[in-house]
Coordinates of C-alpha atoms in Angstrom, one line a residue:
Chain V
M1 CA 5.5 -34.5 62.8
T2 CA 5.6 -37.9 63.9
T3 CA 9.1 -38.9 66.6
T4 CA 9.8 -42.3 67.6
T5 CA 10.7 -41.9 71.6
A6 CA 13.8 -43.9 72.9
T7 CA 11.1 -47.0 73.8
G8 CA 10.0 -47.3 70.5
E9 CA 6.6 -44.8 71.2
T10 CA 5.7 -43.4 68.9
T11 CA 4.0 -39.6 69.6
T12 CA 3.1 -37.0 67.5
K13 CA 3.7 -33.1 67.9
N14 CA 1.2 -31.6 65.6
L15 CA -1.0 -29.7 67.6
A16 CA -4.3 -28.6 67.1
L17 CA -5.8 -25.7 68.9
A18 CA -9.5 -26.5 70.5
I19 CA -12.0 -24.7 71.8
D20 CA -15.4 -25.1 73.1
I21 CA -18.1 -22.5 73.9
G22 CA -20.9 -23.3 76.0
G23 CA -23.3 -21.6 78.1
T24 CA -21.8 -21.8 81.0
K25 CA -18.2 -21.2 80.0
A26 CA -15.7 -20.8 77.6
E27 CA -12.8 -23.4 77.3
A28 CA -9.7 -24.2 75.5
A29 CA -6.7 -27.0 75.4
L30 CA -3.4 -28.2 73.0
V31 CA -4.9 -31.5 71.8
D32 CA -2.2 -33.4 69.9
S33 CA -3.2 -36.1 66.9
N34 CA -4.0 -39.1 69.1
G35 CA -6.8 -37.6 71.0
Q36 CA -5.2 -36.6 74.2
V37 CA -5.3 -32.7 75.5
V38 CA -1.8 -31.7 76.2
P39 CA -1.9 -31.4 80.6
G40 CA -1.4 -28.3 80.8
S41 CA -3.0 -26.5 77.7
R42 CA -5.8 -26.8 79.2
F43 CA -7.5 -22.9 80.2
R44 CA -11.4 -22.5 81.3
R45 CA -13.5 -19.2 82.1
P46 CA -16.8 -18.5 82.8
T47 CA -19.3 -17.4 80.2
G48 CA -21.9 -16.1 82.8
A49 CA -25.9 -15.0 82.2
G50 CA -25.3 -11.7 83.4
S51 CA -21.7 -11.2 81.0
T52 CA -22.5 -8.6 77.9
S53 CA -20.9 -9.2 74.1
D54 CA -17.5 -8.0 74.8
E55 CA -16.7 -9.5 78.2
L56 CA -17.9 -13.2 76.2
A57 CA -15.3 -13.0 73.6
A58 CA -12.7 -11.5 76.0
A59 CA -13.3 -14.3 78.1
V60 CA -13.2 -16.4 74.3
R61 CA -9.3 -14.6 73.4
S62 CA -7.8 -15.2 77.5
V63 CA -8.6 -19.3 77.1
L64 CA -7.6 -19.3 73.5
T65 CA -4.1 -16.7 74.2
D66 CA -3.2 -19.1 77.4
A67 CA -3.8 -22.3 75.9
L68 CA -1.5 -21.0 73.4
A69 CA 1.0 -19.7 75.1
T70 CA 1.9 -23.4 76.9
R71 CA 2.7 -24.8 73.1
A72 CA 6.1 -26.4 73.5
A73 CA 8.9 -25.5 70.9
G74 CA 9.5 -28.0 68.0
T75 CA 5.6 -28.2 68.2
D76 CA 3.0 -27.6 64.4
L77 CA -0.3 -25.8 64.8
L78 CA -2.5 -27.2 62.4
G79 CA -5.4 -26.0 62.9
V80 CA -8.2 -24.3 65.4
G81 CA -11.1 -26.1 65.5
V82 CA -14.4 -24.7 68.1
G83 CA -17.4 -26.4 68.2
S84 CA -20.1 -23.7 69.8
A85 CA -23.3 -24.5 71.0
G86 CA -26.1 -24.1 69.0
P87 CA -28.3 -23.2 66.7
I88 CA -24.9 -21.2 64.8
T89 CA -24.7 -20.4 61.0
V90 CA -21.6 -22.0 59.4
A91 CA -20.7 -20.7 56.3
R92 CA -20.8 -16.9 57.8
G93 CA -18.8 -18.3 60.8
L94 CA -22.1 -16.5 63.4
V95 CA -22.9 -18.3 66.7
S96 CA -26.4 -17.6 68.0
P97 CA -26.6 -20.0 71.4
L98 CA -29.8 -20.2 73.3
N99 CA -28.4 -19.9 77.0
L100 CA -26.0 -16.7 75.7
A101 CA -28.5 -14.3 75.2
V102 CA -27.0 -11.3 73.9
W103 CA -24.4 -13.5 71.4
R104 CA -27.0 -13.8 68.3
D105 CA -25.6 -14.2 65.3
F106 CA -22.2 -12.9 66.4
P107 CA -19.3 -13.4 64.8
L108 CA -17.4 -16.5 67.1
R109 CA -15.6 -17.4 63.5
Q110 CA -13.6 -14.2 62.5
L111 CA -13.0 -13.8 66.3
V112 CA -10.6 -16.7 66.6
V113 CA -9.6 -15.9 63.0
D114 CA -8.2 -12.7 64.2
S115 CA -6.6 -13.8 67.2
V116 CA -5.0 -16.8 65.6
P117 CA -4.3 -15.6 62.2
D118 CA -1.9 -17.7 59.9
V119 CA -4.0 -20.9 60.4
P120 CA -7.2 -22.7 59.4
V121 CA -10.2 -22.4 61.7
T122 CA -13.1 -24.3 61.3
M123 CA -16.4 -23.8 63.5
R124 CA -19.2 -26.3 64.0
M125 CA -21.8 -26.7 65.7
D126 CA -20.9 -28.3 69.5
G127 CA -23.0 -31.8 69.6
E128 CA -21.2 -32.5 66.3
C129 CA -17.6 -32.3 67.8
I130 CA -19.1 -34.2 70.6
T131 CA -20.0 -36.9 67.8
L132 CA -16.8 -37.1 66.4
A133 CA -14.7 -37.7 69.5
E134 CA -17.2 -40.1 70.7
H135 CA -16.0 -41.3 66.9
W136 CA -12.2 -40.8 67.4
V137 CA -11.4 -42.0 71.1
G138 CA -14.8 -42.5 73.0
A139 CA -17.4 -44.9 72.4
A140 CA -17.7 -45.3 69.1
V141 CA -15.1 -46.1 67.7
G142 CA -15.2 -47.9 64.6
Y143 CA -19.0 -47.3 64.0
D144 CA -19.8 -45.4 60.5
N145 CA -23.8 -44.1 61.7
V146 CA -23.4 -42.8 64.8
M147 CA -25.8 -40.3 67.2
G148 CA -24.0 -38.1 69.9
M149 CA -25.8 -37.1 73.0
I150 CA -25.8 -34.9 75.9
V151 CA -28.4 -35.3 78.2
S152 CA -27.9 -31.9 80.9
T153 CA -29.6 -29.0 81.0
G154 CA -30.6 -29.4 77.2
I155 CA -30.5 -32.1 75.1
G156 CA -28.0 -32.2 71.9
G157 CA -26.4 -33.7 70.0
G158 CA -24.9 -35.1 66.7
L159 CA -24.7 -37.0 63.4
I160 CA -22.0 -39.1 61.9
L161 CA -23.8 -41.3 58.5
E162 CA -22.2 -43.4 56.5
G163 CA -18.8 -41.9 57.9
S164 CA -18.4 -38.7 57.5
A165 CA -19.7 -36.2 60.4
I166 CA -22.6 -34.3 59.3
A167 CA -23.4 -30.8 59.7
G168 CA -25.9 -29.8 57.2
P169 CA -26.3 -26.5 55.4
T170 CA -26.8 -24.4 58.8
G171 CA -24.5 -26.8 60.8
N172 CA -27.6 -27.8 62.5
A173 CA -28.0 -31.3 61.9
G174 CA -28.3 -32.9 64.9
H175 CA -30.4 -31.5 67.4
I176 CA -32.0 -34.0 68.8
G177 CA -33.8 -32.3 72.1
H178 CA -35.9 -31.3 69.2
V179 CA -37.1 -34.2 67.9
E180 CA -40.8 -35.3 69.4
V181 CA -41.9 -38.3 71.4
G182 CA -45.6 -39.4 70.7
G183 CA -47.9 -39.7 73.3
F184 CA -46.3 -36.5 75.2
D185 CA -47.4 -32.9 74.3
D186 CA -45.0 -31.0 76.8
P187 CA -44.5 -27.6 75.6
C188 CA -40.7 -26.6 74.2
L189 CA -39.4 -23.3 73.8
C190 CA -38.5 -23.9 70.2
G191 CA -42.8 -23.4 69.6
G192 CA -43.3 -27.2 69.0
I193 CA -44.6 -29.6 70.9
G194 CA -43.1 -32.8 72.9
C195 CA -39.5 -32.0 71.9
V196 CA -37.4 -34.5 74.2
E197 CA -35.6 -31.9 75.3
A198 CA -39.5 -30.2 77.0
I199 CA -39.5 -33.7 78.8
A200 CA -36.1 -35.5 79.3
S201 CA -33.3 -32.3 80.2
G202 CA -32.6 -32.7 83.4
P203 CA -34.0 -29.5 85.0
K204 CA -37.2 -30.9 82.8
T205 CA -37.2 -34.0 84.3
V206 CA -37.4 -32.2 88.1
A207 CA -40.1 -30.0 87.0
W208 CA -42.1 -33.2 86.6
A209 CA -40.9 -34.6 90.2
N210 CA -41.7 -31.8 91.8
R211 CA -45.3 -31.3 89.9
Q212 CA -46.5 -35.1 91.5
G213 CA -44.8 -33.8 94.8
W214 CA -41.4 -34.5 95.0
T215 CA -39.6 -31.9 97.0
G216 CA -36.2 -31.6 95.5
A217 CA -34.3 -29.2 93.9
R218 CA -31.6 -31.4 91.0
G219 CA -30.7 -33.5 89.0
E220 CA -28.5 -34.9 92.0
D221 CA -31.3 -35.1 94.3
L222 CA -33.0 -36.7 92.1
A223 CA -30.6 -39.4 91.3
A224 CA -29.9 -39.7 95.4
A225 CA -33.4 -40.2 95.5
Y226 CA -33.9 -43.0 92.6
A227 CA -30.3 -44.9 94.5
A228 CA -32.7 -44.2 97.7
G229 CA -36.0 -45.7 95.7
D230 CA -38.8 -43.1 95.9
P231 CA -41.4 -43.4 93.5
I232 CA -41.9 -40.3 92.1
A233 CA -38.1 -40.2 91.3
I234 CA -38.5 -43.6 89.6
S235 CA -41.5 -42.8 87.7
A236 CA -39.6 -39.3 86.4
V237 CA -36.2 -41.2 85.4
E238 CA -38.0 -44.2 83.6
R239 CA -40.3 -41.2 81.7
S240 CA -37.6 -38.9 80.8
G241 CA -35.3 -42.4 79.8
R242 CA -38.9 -43.6 78.0
A243 CA -38.8 -40.4 76.4
I244 CA -35.4 -40.8 75.5
G245 CA -36.1 -43.5 73.8
Q246 CA -38.7 -42.5 71.3
A247 CA -36.6 -40.4 69.9
I248 CA -34.0 -42.0 69.7
A249 CA -36.1 -44.9 67.9
S250 CA -37.5 -41.8 65.5
A251 CA -33.7 -40.9 64.8
A252 CA -33.0 -44.4 64.0
A253 CA -35.8 -44.9 61.4
L254 CA -35.2 -42.0 60.2
D255 CA -31.2 -42.4 59.5
D256 CA -30.4 -45.9 60.2
L257 CA -28.4 -45.9 63.3
D258 CA -25.8 -48.2 64.0
I259 CA -25.3 -46.5 68.3
V260 CA -26.6 -44.3 69.5
A261 CA -23.3 -42.4 72.9
I262 CA -24.8 -40.5 75.9
G263 CA -23.0 -38.1 77.9
G264 CA -24.2 -35.2 79.6
G265 CA -24.9 -34.9 83.2
F266 CA -28.5 -35.9 83.5
S267 CA -27.9 -39.0 81.4
R268 CA -25.6 -39.7 85.1
V269 CA -28.7 -39.7 87.0
T270 CA -28.7 -43.6 87.3
P271 CA -27.9 -46.2 85.3
D272 CA -31.0 -48.0 84.7
L273 CA -31.8 -44.9 82.3
F274 CA -29.9 -46.6 79.7
R275 CA -32.0 -49.4 80.8
F276 CA -35.7 -47.4 80.0
I277 CA -34.2 -45.9 77.6
R278 CA -33.6 -49.5 75.6
A279 CA -36.6 -51.0 76.4
A280 CA -38.5 -47.7 74.6
I281 CA -36.4 -48.4 71.7
A282 CA -37.3 -52.2 71.7
K283 CA -41.1 -51.4 71.1
R284 CA -40.5 -50.9 68.2
V285 CA -40.9 -55.3 67.7
A286 CA -41.2 -54.9 63.9
F287 CA -38.1 -52.7 62.5
G288 CA -34.8 -54.5 63.4
F289 CA -32.8 -51.5 61.7
V290 CA -34.6 -49.9 64.8
T291 CA -33.8 -51.9 67.7
K292 CA -30.5 -52.7 66.1
V293 CA -29.1 -49.2 67.5
K294 CA -26.9 -49.5 70.2
V295 CA -27.5 -47.0 73.0
V296 CA -24.1 -46.9 74.7
P297 CA -23.4 -44.2 77.8
S298 CA -20.3 -41.8 76.3
A299 CA -17.0 -42.6 76.8
L300 CA -15.6 -39.4 76.8
S301 CA -13.5 -37.5 80.0
D302 CA -14.7 -34.3 81.0
A303 CA -12.3 -32.7 77.5
G304 CA -14.3 -34.9 75.0
P305 CA -16.2 -31.7 73.7
L306 CA -12.3 -30.1 73.4
I307 CA -11.2 -33.3 71.5
G308 CA -14.0 -32.9 69.4
S309 CA -13.3 -29.5 68.4
A310 CA -9.4 -30.7 67.7
A311 CA -11.1 -33.5 65.7
L312 CA -12.5 -31.1 63.7
I313 CA -8.5 -30.6 62.5
H314 CA -7.2 -34.0 63.3
R315 CA -9.8 -35.6 61.9
A316 CA -11.2 -32.8 58.9
E317 CA -10.7 -35.7 56.3
M318 CA -14.2 -36.9 58.1
I319 CA -15.5 -33.0 57.7
A320 CA -18.2 -32.3 54.4
Chain S
M1 CA -22.4 -43.2 24.0
T2 CA -23.1 -39.6 23.3
T3 CA -24.9 -37.6 19.0
T4 CA -25.6 -35.1 18.3
T5 CA -29.0 -34.7 16.4
A6 CA -28.9 -32.7 13.1
T7 CA -30.6 -29.8 14.9
G8 CA -27.8 -30.0 18.1
E9 CA -29.6 -31.5 20.1
T10 CA -27.8 -33.8 22.7
T11 CA -29.4 -37.1 23.2
T12 CA -28.3 -40.1 24.3
K13 CA -27.3 -44.1 23.9
N14 CA -26.8 -44.4 27.6
L15 CA -29.4 -47.0 29.5
A16 CA -30.3 -48.1 32.3
L17 CA -32.6 -50.3 33.1
A18 CA -35.3 -49.5 36.2
I19 CA -37.2 -51.8 37.8
D20 CA -39.1 -51.3 40.9
I21 CA -41.1 -53.2 43.6
G22 CA -44.2 -52.4 45.6
G23 CA -46.7 -53.8 47.1
T24 CA -49.4 -53.7 44.3
K25 CA -47.2 -53.9 41.1
A26 CA -43.9 -54.7 39.8
E27 CA -42.9 -52.5 37.2
A28 CA -39.6 -52.0 34.7
A29 CA -38.6 -49.4 31.7
L30 CA -35.4 -48.5 30.3
V31 CA -34.4 -45.0 31.4
D32 CA -32.4 -42.8 29.3
S33 CA -29.2 -40.5 31.7
N34 CA -31.5 -37.3 30.5
G35 CA -34.2 -38.9 33.0
Q36 CA -36.8 -39.8 30.6
V37 CA -38.3 -43.2 30.2
V38 CA -37.6 -44.8 26.8
P39 CA -41.1 -44.6 24.4
G40 CA -42.2 -48.6 24.7
S41 CA -39.7 -49.8 27.0
R42 CA -42.4 -50.1 30.6
F43 CA -44.0 -53.2 31.6
R44 CA -45.9 -53.6 34.7
R45 CA -47.2 -56.5 36.7
P46 CA -49.0 -56.6 39.9
T47 CA -47.7 -58.2 42.7
G48 CA -51.0 -59.2 45.0
A49 CA -51.2 -59.8 48.3
G50 CA -52.2 -63.6 47.5
S51 CA -49.5 -64.1 44.9
T52 CA -46.9 -66.7 46.0
S53 CA -43.1 -65.8 46.7
D54 CA -42.7 -68.2 42.8
E55 CA -45.5 -66.4 41.5
L56 CA -43.4 -62.5 42.4
A57 CA -40.5 -63.8 40.9
A58 CA -42.0 -64.8 38.3
A59 CA -43.2 -61.2 37.3
V60 CA -40.4 -59.4 38.4
R61 CA -38.4 -61.6 35.7
S62 CA -41.2 -60.6 33.4
V63 CA -41.2 -57.0 33.5
L64 CA -37.6 -57.0 32.8
T65 CA -37.6 -59.6 30.1
D66 CA -40.1 -57.4 28.2
A67 CA -38.2 -53.8 29.1
L68 CA -35.0 -55.4 28.1
A69 CA -36.9 -56.6 24.9
T70 CA -37.3 -53.4 23.7
R71 CA -33.5 -52.1 23.8
A72 CA -32.6 -50.7 20.7
A73 CA -29.1 -51.4 18.7
G74 CA -26.5 -48.7 19.5
T75 CA -27.3 -48.3 22.5
D76 CA -25.5 -49.2 25.5
L77 CA -27.1 -50.4 29.0
L78 CA -25.3 -49.4 32.0
G79 CA -26.5 -51.2 34.6
V80 CA -29.6 -52.5 36.3
G81 CA -31.3 -49.7 39.4
V82 CA -33.8 -51.7 41.9
G83 CA -35.9 -49.8 44.2
S84 CA -37.9 -51.6 46.8
A85 CA -40.5 -51.1 49.3
G86 CA -39.1 -51.8 52.2
P87 CA -37.0 -52.8 54.4
I88 CA -34.4 -54.0 53.4
T89 CA -30.6 -55.3 53.9
V90 CA -28.5 -53.9 51.3
A91 CA -26.2 -55.3 51.7
R92 CA -27.3 -58.7 50.9
G93 CA -29.9 -57.5 48.7
L94 CA -32.3 -59.2 50.6
V95 CA -36.4 -57.5 50.5
S96 CA -39.1 -58.1 53.1
P97 CA -41.9 -55.2 52.0
L98 CA -44.0 -54.5 54.8
N99 CA -46.9 -55.5 52.4
L100 CA -46.1 -58.6 50.5
A101 CA -46.2 -61.1 53.7
V102 CA -44.2 -64.1 51.7
W103 CA -41.1 -62.1 50.9
R104 CA -38.9 -61.9 54.1
D105 CA -35.4 -62.2 53.0
F106 CA -36.0 -62.6 50.0
P107 CA -33.2 -62.5 47.9
L108 CA -34.4 -60.4 45.0
R109 CA -30.6 -58.5 43.6
Q110 CA -29.8 -62.0 43.3
L111 CA -32.6 -62.0 41.7
V112 CA -31.6 -59.5 39.4
V113 CA -28.5 -60.3 38.7
D114 CA -29.4 -64.1 37.7
S115 CA -31.7 -62.7 35.1
V116 CA -29.2 -59.6 33.5
P117 CA -25.7 -61.3 34.5
D118 CA -23.3 -58.6 32.5
V119 CA -23.7 -55.6 34.1
P120 CA -23.7 -53.9 37.7
V121 CA -27.0 -53.9 40.0
T122 CA -27.5 -52.0 42.3
M123 CA -30.4 -52.3 44.4
R124 CA -32.3 -49.2 47.1
M125 CA -35.1 -48.6 48.9
D126 CA -38.1 -47.3 47.0
G127 CA -37.5 -43.9 49.1
E128 CA -34.7 -43.6 48.6
C129 CA -35.3 -43.8 44.8
I130 CA -37.4 -41.6 44.7
T131 CA -35.6 -38.6 46.9
L132 CA -32.7 -39.2 43.7
A133 CA -35.4 -38.2 41.9
E134 CA -36.8 -35.3 42.3
H135 CA -33.5 -34.4 43.2
W136 CA -32.2 -35.6 39.5
V137 CA -35.5 -34.2 37.1
G138 CA -38.0 -33.4 40.3
A139 CA -39.1 -30.4 42.8
A140 CA -35.4 -30.6 44.5
V141 CA -33.5 -30.0 41.2
G142 CA -29.8 -28.3 43.1
Y143 CA -31.0 -28.9 46.5
D144 CA -28.1 -30.8 48.5
N145 CA -30.6 -32.1 51.5
V146 CA -33.7 -33.3 50.0
M147 CA -35.8 -35.0 52.3
G148 CA -38.6 -37.2 49.6
M149 CA -41.9 -38.4 50.8
I150 CA -44.3 -40.6 49.3
V151 CA -47.8 -39.9 51.1
S152 CA -50.1 -43.1 50.3
T153 CA -51.5 -46.2 52.1
G154 CA -48.9 -45.5 54.0
I155 CA -45.8 -43.2 54.3
G156 CA -41.8 -43.4 53.4
G157 CA -39.2 -41.4 52.5
G158 CA -35.5 -41.2 51.4
L159 CA -32.7 -38.4 52.7
I160 CA -29.6 -36.9 50.2
L161 CA -27.5 -35.3 52.6
E162 CA -24.8 -32.5 52.1
G163 CA -24.9 -33.9 47.8
S164 CA -25.0 -37.5 49.3
A165 CA -27.6 -40.2 49.2
I166 CA -27.7 -42.1 53.0
A167 CA -29.0 -45.1 52.7
G168 CA -27.5 -46.2 56.4
P169 CA -26.3 -49.3 57.2
T170 CA -28.8 -51.5 56.5
G171 CA -30.5 -49.1 53.6
N172 CA -33.4 -48.0 55.2
A173 CA -32.5 -45.2 55.7
G174 CA -35.5 -42.3 55.5
H175 CA -38.4 -44.1 56.5
I176 CA -40.1 -40.9 57.6
G177 CA -43.5 -42.6 58.8
H178 CA -41.6 -44.1 61.5
V179 CA -40.7 -40.9 63.0
E180 CA -43.0 -39.9 66.6
V181 CA -45.1 -36.8 66.4
G182 CA -46.1 -34.8 69.4
G183 CA -49.7 -35.0 70.5
F184 CA -50.6 -37.5 69.2
D185 CA -50.6 -41.5 70.3
D186 CA -52.1 -43.6 67.2
P187 CA -50.7 -47.2 68.0
C188 CA -48.3 -47.7 64.7
L189 CA -47.9 -51.0 63.2
C190 CA -43.9 -51.6 63.9
G191 CA -44.4 -50.9 67.5
G192 CA -44.2 -47.1 68.0
I193 CA -47.3 -44.8 69.4
G194 CA -47.4 -41.7 67.5
C195 CA -45.5 -42.6 64.3
V196 CA -46.6 -40.0 61.5
E197 CA -48.1 -43.1 59.1
A198 CA -50.1 -44.5 62.2
I199 CA -52.3 -40.6 62.2
A200 CA -51.6 -38.9 58.5
S201 CA -51.9 -41.7 56.3
G202 CA -54.5 -42.0 53.0
P203 CA -56.2 -44.8 54.9
K204 CA -55.3 -43.8 58.5
T205 CA -57.4 -40.1 58.1
V206 CA -60.3 -42.5 56.2
A207 CA -60.4 -44.1 59.9
W208 CA -60.0 -40.9 61.6
A209 CA -62.6 -39.5 59.6
N210 CA -64.6 -42.4 60.1
R211 CA -64.9 -42.8 63.6
Q212 CA -66.0 -38.9 63.3
G213 CA -68.3 -39.9 62.2
W214 CA -68.1 -39.1 58.4
T215 CA -69.1 -42.5 56.3
G216 CA -67.1 -42.4 52.9
A217 CA -64.7 -45.2 52.0
R218 CA -61.3 -43.5 50.3
G219 CA -58.9 -41.5 50.0
E220 CA -60.8 -40.4 46.8
D221 CA -63.9 -39.9 49.4
L222 CA -61.9 -37.8 51.3
A223 CA -60.8 -35.5 48.7
A224 CA -64.5 -34.6 47.5
A225 CA -65.6 -34.1 50.9
Y226 CA -62.7 -31.8 51.4
A227 CA -64.1 -30.1 48.0
A228 CA -67.4 -30.1 49.9
G229 CA -66.6 -28.4 52.8
D230 CA -67.0 -31.5 55.2
P231 CA -66.6 -30.5 58.5
I232 CA -65.2 -34.1 59.2
A233 CA -63.6 -33.9 55.6
I234 CA -61.3 -30.9 56.4
S235 CA -60.5 -31.9 59.9
A236 CA -59.2 -35.2 58.9
V237 CA -56.7 -33.6 56.5
E238 CA -56.2 -30.9 59.2
R239 CA -54.9 -33.1 61.3
S240 CA -53.1 -35.6 59.0
G241 CA -50.9 -32.6 57.2
R242 CA -50.7 -30.7 61.1
A243 CA -49.0 -34.6 61.9
I244 CA -46.9 -34.9 58.3
G245 CA -45.7 -30.9 59.4
Q246 CA -44.9 -32.0 62.8
A247 CA -42.6 -35.5 61.5
I248 CA -41.0 -33.5 59.0
A249 CA -40.1 -30.5 61.7
S250 CA -38.3 -33.7 63.1
A251 CA -36.5 -34.2 61.1
A252 CA -35.0 -31.1 60.0
A253 CA -34.4 -30.4 63.6
L254 CA -32.5 -33.6 63.6
D255 CA -30.5 -33.3 59.7
D256 CA -31.1 -29.9 58.5
L257 CA -32.7 -30.3 55.5
D258 CA -33.2 -27.7 53.1
I259 CA -36.3 -29.2 50.9
V260 CA -38.7 -32.0 51.5
A261 CA -40.3 -33.2 47.5
I262 CA -44.0 -34.6 48.9
G263 CA -46.1 -37.0 46.2
G264 CA -47.8 -40.1 46.5
G265 CA -51.9 -40.2 45.8
F266 CA -52.5 -38.8 49.7
S267 CA -50.4 -35.8 48.9
R268 CA -53.1 -34.8 46.2
V269 CA -55.8 -34.8 48.8
T270 CA -56.1 -31.0 48.2
P271 CA -53.2 -28.2 48.1
D272 CA -54.4 -26.9 51.1
L273 CA -52.3 -29.8 53.2
F274 CA -49.7 -27.9 52.1
R275 CA -50.7 -25.1 53.4
F276 CA -51.2 -27.4 57.0
I277 CA -48.3 -29.2 57.0
R278 CA -45.7 -25.7 56.8
A279 CA -48.4 -23.9 59.4
A280 CA -47.0 -26.8 61.6
I281 CA -43.7 -26.1 60.8
A282 CA -43.9 -22.8 61.0
K283 CA -44.8 -23.1 64.6
R284 CA -40.9 -24.0 65.1
V285 CA -40.5 -20.4 65.9
A286 CA -37.1 -20.4 67.0
F287 CA -35.4 -22.6 64.9
G288 CA -34.9 -20.5 61.5
F289 CA -32.9 -23.8 60.5
V290 CA -36.6 -26.0 61.0
T291 CA -38.7 -23.6 59.4
K292 CA -36.8 -22.5 55.9
V293 CA -37.2 -26.1 55.1
K294 CA -39.7 -25.6 51.9
V295 CA -41.9 -28.3 51.6
V296 CA -43.3 -29.1 48.1
P297 CA -45.4 -31.6 45.3
S298 CA -43.2 -33.8 43.8
A299 CA -42.4 -32.4 40.3
L300 CA -42.1 -36.3 39.5
S301 CA -45.0 -38.4 36.7
D302 CA -45.9 -41.2 37.7
A303 CA -42.9 -43.3 36.6
G304 CA -40.4 -40.9 39.2
P305 CA -40.1 -44.5 41.0
L306 CA -38.5 -46.1 37.7
I307 CA -36.6 -42.8 37.5
G308 CA -34.8 -43.0 40.5
S309 CA -33.8 -46.5 40.2
A310 CA -32.3 -45.8 37.0
A311 CA -30.5 -43.4 39.7
L312 CA -28.8 -45.4 41.1
I313 CA -26.8 -46.2 37.7
H314 CA -26.9 -43.1 36.2
R315 CA -26.2 -41.7 38.9
A316 CA -23.8 -43.5 40.7
E317 CA -21.9 -41.0 42.0
M318 CA -24.5 -39.6 43.9
I319 CA -24.8 -43.7 46.1
A320 CA -22.1 -43.9 49.0

């Protein structure tokens, strides 16, 4: 339903319920068809590592119920979009978030269907949702070949290729964090060698700096040390930026990307991180189709994951 | 046009003219809608490194004219499919094959349009064509998420994701040869570090064996040495198989692939190559969506590239 205000501005009463499940929190909100979170509709509950499966499920039910309860009369609920940390099994609606060990093949989609029975429910990996959000209202508006990327405690992402969101047969396409990087041999928890997540996530960058003698503990400390000109901090950030750039170059060689939008806490360690990333990509001198890829900071607010979950409903035409 | 023979077998009179341009030859043939090369219609001319641009163009005109001249009365020419070594610029119909230095942004598509003016002409990178052929009549029939791959003097490939051929905005998607490999730092001609092509192509594998003291000169020699149990040859093939497997694991993490079909001369160095490839992928123990990927030999004849070029016409619905 679309209404026009007295001033001629077009607003929408078509809402999606957006749910985002991560390693530290479950969130829900109502999101309109312009990609705006409805004020007052956003709710959050922690999903601590000590939670039981039932406690996690209760947290999800709580936030979605609270968000739905704010829905105004005269609005339409089009559906529910659910983004989850991966891996997932999209066809069966199961999630196994690496950082929520008590959920392995947990039927998250069915939990949501049971809670909101009368509308479509679409579930995808959080990296795909973030990418849809960048494409909808973020840094990748107008591009058909996009990788969204989060650099935080882990490194994840998602893909839009030739204008369509690529989930993959299991829903796990976009795992850029587990693309290997030449010249690095850091062991990865997935079993790989030199995966970019094992090199360049916030905690892994801090750990590398610690091994060189730097004594800080967190990404925020590293950001401060970098800003103060600490040589180990500078080396650590340069090393991680180089690894991220090399991983993006491989992804661009394989998928011929237009643009990569990078968010996540550690992506803001210093604006120079993007300079290091771009310098690594620029080494692929023989391949203009690789060096053409734009690498830009995310243009999403911290509601980006929710907006992306809502895109599963509002922009359903982009979902295979 | 479809006709039914006296025995009830359905045959087709709908033909595509298929053209394949590589570093050593230009080929053309007529291909029917069952993916069969029409007997007697296949022509080949060398494209040597010493050729001028005009000589290359003449070779292309020669093979396409010869192939077209064999077309029987009563058949329909639906269009022309052109596969070319990359990089290419698909929107402008230009090709810059790495191994044909005199062609840089050469207007190959226009050359074909001028030669065969009254039908559609579609041009894509050869790796994409090979992948379409595997999906049509080869080892990847029935799969929606496919990477075709050639391991030969170089390493190339193409992608079908969610049932659609992915060309990418420039037509260069599928450059698996320039995905980096963790733990390797071999310099690549593209400017990258540890690209799988720089490690595991036939010539690069031979060169590595030579550096270890093996004295053979060609991939065929290495195959014979491997079969005879030469320890350096075994190490060299294992090393290349491991690198190929790691590159495939990265591609599977990013694109969530069902199956990878590998052809090209060096892929036949020994059947054990596939064992080494699969062993490297199996290391990604935490990610079932990566280890699920099937890796199989190509099921195409040496007409695979032509059949793939014809698929650009006969299976146009798969092309974005």
